[in-house]
């Protein structure tokens, strides 16, 4: 497995749960990436749902940095985009 150890662990864990990395990459192709930087303490990817053409942002990083980026009102988590850009 190449790349970041955390990324590798996430891929292996998802495979153990029955997810297929290649099918996911085809169904949700990556559009862009915001790489991890120590001052920001998280990374983000933007992926598009191939069926609905909707974009999704996936985040990975320190919970202390990520939790203020979410608005948990309602039944789902909503990323507060302006905070992501300024974080």
XYZ file of N, CA and C in Angstrom:
261
model
N 0.852 -1.168 0.000
C 0.000 0.000 0.000
C 0.903 1.238 0.000
N 0.689 2.138 -0.927
C 1.472 3.368 -1.024
C 0.765 4.516 -0.329
N 1.556 5.498 0.113
C 0.968 6.721 0.655
C 0.930 6.758 2.163
N 0.045 7.604 2.651
C -0.102 7.885 4.073
C -0.587 6.652 4.841
N 0.023 6.339 6.005
C -0.419 5.182 6.787
C -1.883 5.259 7.224
N -2.371 6.450 7.525
C -3.778 6.590 7.921
C -4.693 6.243 6.755
N -4.329 6.692 5.564
C -5.107 6.373 4.364
C -5.141 4.861 4.153
N -3.976 4.230 4.305
C -3.906 2.785 4.154
C -4.774 2.060 5.155
N -4.760 2.516 6.400
C -5.584 1.899 7.444
C -7.073 2.050 7.134
N -7.468 3.196 6.616
C -8.876 3.409 6.255
C -9.289 2.490 5.110
N -8.408 2.319 4.136
C -8.709 1.442 2.997
C -8.824 -0.004 3.455
N -7.870 -0.461 4.265
C -7.905 -1.843 4.763
C -9.160 -2.070 5.604
N -9.500 -1.124 6.475
C -10.700 -1.255 7.306
C -11.957 -1.338 6.455
N -12.043 -0.508 5.434
C -13.234 -0.536 4.575
C -13.319 -1.844 3.798
N -12.169 -2.378 3.378
C -12.166 -3.662 2.673
C -12.642 -4.784 3.595
N -12.256 -4.736 4.866
C -12.693 -5.739 5.832
C -14.202 -5.669 6.056
N -14.796 -4.501 5.800
C -16.248 -4.333 5.933
C -16.986 -4.669 4.640
N -16.234 -5.091 3.622
C -16.859 -5.505 2.373
C -16.925 -4.441 1.294
N -16.313 -3.296 1.501
C -16.325 -2.238 0.501
C -15.228 -2.517 -0.522
N -15.476 -2.179 -1.750
C -14.521 -2.372 -2.838
C -13.955 -1.014 -3.250
N -12.669 -0.823 -2.994
C -12.017 0.467 -3.276
C -12.194 0.889 -4.728
N -12.046 -0.053 -5.666
C -12.125 0.289 -7.091
C -13.546 0.693 -7.503
N -14.550 0.009 -6.949
C -15.939 0.387 -7.235
C -16.250 1.763 -6.662
N -15.764 2.025 -5.439
C -15.992 3.341 -4.827
C -15.326 4.449 -5.635
N -14.090 4.204 -6.095
C -13.389 5.212 -6.894
C -14.102 5.480 -8.213
N -14.751 4.460 -8.770
C -15.504 4.643 -10.014
C -16.836 5.344 -9.750
N -17.499 4.979 -8.649
C -18.806 5.559 -8.328
C -18.692 6.982 -7.781
N -17.562 7.279 -7.107
C -17.337 8.591 -6.496
C -15.944 9.095 -6.861
N -15.726 9.438 -8.133
C -14.384 9.881 -8.534
C -13.964 11.161 -7.820
N -12.668 11.230 -7.507
C -12.104 12.402 -6.825
C -11.966 13.549 -7.822
N -12.488 14.698 -7.448
C -12.445 15.890 -8.280
C -11.266 16.776 -7.895
N -11.021 16.869 -6.593
C -9.949 17.741 -6.103
C -9.521 17.262 -4.723
N -8.364 17.755 -4.291
C -7.835 17.384 -2.986
C -7.187 18.601 -2.337
N -7.399 18.728 -1.051
C -6.709 19.710 -0.224
C -5.790 18.884 0.673
N -4.486 18.812 0.351
C -3.601 17.911 1.086
C -3.447 18.298 2.552
N -3.061 17.319 3.355
C -2.811 17.570 4.761
C -1.620 18.508 4.904
N -1.770 19.487 5.778
C -0.669 20.371 6.154
C -0.703 20.503 7.666
N 0.461 20.513 8.283
C 0.523 20.501 9.743
C -0.138 21.724 10.370
N -0.101 22.874 9.706
C -0.744 24.057 10.290
C -2.267 23.981 10.201
N -2.806 23.282 9.203
C -4.256 23.136 9.039
C -4.769 21.920 9.814
N -3.985 20.871 9.915
C -4.252 19.653 10.660
C -5.413 18.819 10.127
N -5.712 18.921 8.861
C -6.671 18.032 8.215
C -6.423 18.033 6.711
N -7.006 17.052 6.051
C -7.010 17.020 4.599
C -8.452 16.876 4.144
N -8.711 17.204 2.898
C -10.066 17.101 2.359
C -10.005 16.646 0.907
N -11.008 15.889 0.511
C -11.172 15.558 -0.901
C -12.585 15.932 -1.316
N -12.732 16.281 -2.567
C -14.054 16.508 -3.152
C -14.270 15.383 -4.151
N -15.376 14.673 -3.966
C -15.721 13.560 -4.840
C -17.113 13.792 -5.397
N -17.341 13.310 -6.618
C -18.632 13.455 -7.272
C -19.328 12.112 -7.342
N -20.601 12.089 -6.988
C -21.411 10.887 -7.147
C -21.687 10.733 -8.639
N -21.206 9.646 -9.237
C -21.339 9.441 -10.679
C -22.793 9.333 -11.126
N -23.687 8.916 -10.215
C -25.098 8.776 -10.577
C -25.856 10.092 -10.480
N -25.674 10.825 -9.395
C -26.464 12.041 -9.169
C -25.715 13.317 -9.561
N -24.409 13.200 -9.785
C -23.549 14.344 -10.104
C -23.436 15.338 -8.942
N -23.762 14.900 -7.713
C -23.609 15.738 -6.528
C -22.182 15.608 -6.005
N -21.663 16.707 -5.463
C -20.324 16.704 -4.891
C -20.385 16.471 -3.391
N -19.375 15.757 -2.885
C -19.239 15.483 -1.463
C -17.835 15.851 -1.023
N -17.723 16.393 0.169
C -16.427 16.707 0.759
C -16.174 15.694 1.864
N -15.031 15.029 1.777
C -14.612 14.076 2.800
C -13.403 14.652 3.515
N -13.461 14.641 4.851
C -12.397 15.211 5.673
C -11.752 14.133 6.526
N -10.457 14.315 6.784
C -9.708 13.432 7.660
C -8.707 14.292 8.410
N -8.693 14.187 9.740
C -7.748 14.976 10.510
C -8.073 14.968 11.987
N -7.540 15.939 12.687
C -7.709 16.051 14.126
C -9.129 16.484 14.465
N -9.757 15.740 15.364
C -11.149 16.021 15.732
C -11.313 17.410 16.336
N -10.303 17.867 17.071
C -10.383 19.196 17.682
C -10.451 20.297 16.624
N -9.899 20.038 15.468
C -9.925 21.010 14.369
C -11.178 20.829 13.527
N -11.599 19.578 13.325
C -12.730 19.305 12.436
C -14.090 19.580 13.074
N -14.257 19.304 14.356
C -15.584 19.440 14.963
C -16.162 20.854 14.868
N -15.369 21.931 14.983
C -15.966 23.259 14.820
C -16.408 23.564 13.375
N -16.006 22.717 12.423
C -16.392 22.937 11.028
C -17.793 22.428 10.720
N -18.416 21.733 11.657
C -19.703 21.107 11.407
C -20.826 21.786 12.153
N -21.950 21.890 11.477
C -23.195 22.344 12.077
C -24.057 21.096 12.214
N -24.362 20.708 13.433
C -25.088 19.457 13.648
C -26.583 19.656 13.852
N -27.114 20.803 13.496
C -28.561 20.989 13.610
C -29.254 20.107 12.565
N -30.390 19.578 12.922
C -31.088 18.678 12.011
C -30.578 17.257 12.158
N -30.814 16.450 11.144
C -30.470 15.035 11.211
C -29.141 14.685 10.560
N -28.410 15.663 10.053
C -27.159 15.354 9.371
C -26.104 16.394 9.706
N -24.878 16.079 9.367
C -23.777 17.016 9.554
C -23.665 17.883 8.311
N -23.524 19.177 8.494
C -23.367 20.111 7.387
C -22.040 20.834 7.551
N -21.206 20.737 6.539
C -19.921 21.412 6.593
C -20.129 22.901 6.392
N -19.529 23.688 7.259
C -19.606 25.134 7.146
C -18.457 25.599 6.260
N -18.727 25.761 4.967
C -17.715 26.009 3.957
C -16.804 27.188 4.244
N -17.355 28.269 4.758
C -16.520 29.453 5.005
C -15.458 29.161 6.058
N -15.793 28.309 7.041
C -14.808 27.953 8.050
C -13.743 27.028 7.465
N -14.126 26.170 6.536
C -13.156 25.286 5.905
C -12.107 26.104 5.164
N -12.536 27.110 4.450
C -11.610 27.918 3.677
C -10.715 28.773 4.561
N -11.209 29.174 5.731
C -10.415 30.020 6.583
C -9.615 29.254 7.631
N -9.861 27.947 7.734
C -9.190 27.134 8.765
C -7.712 26.957 8.494
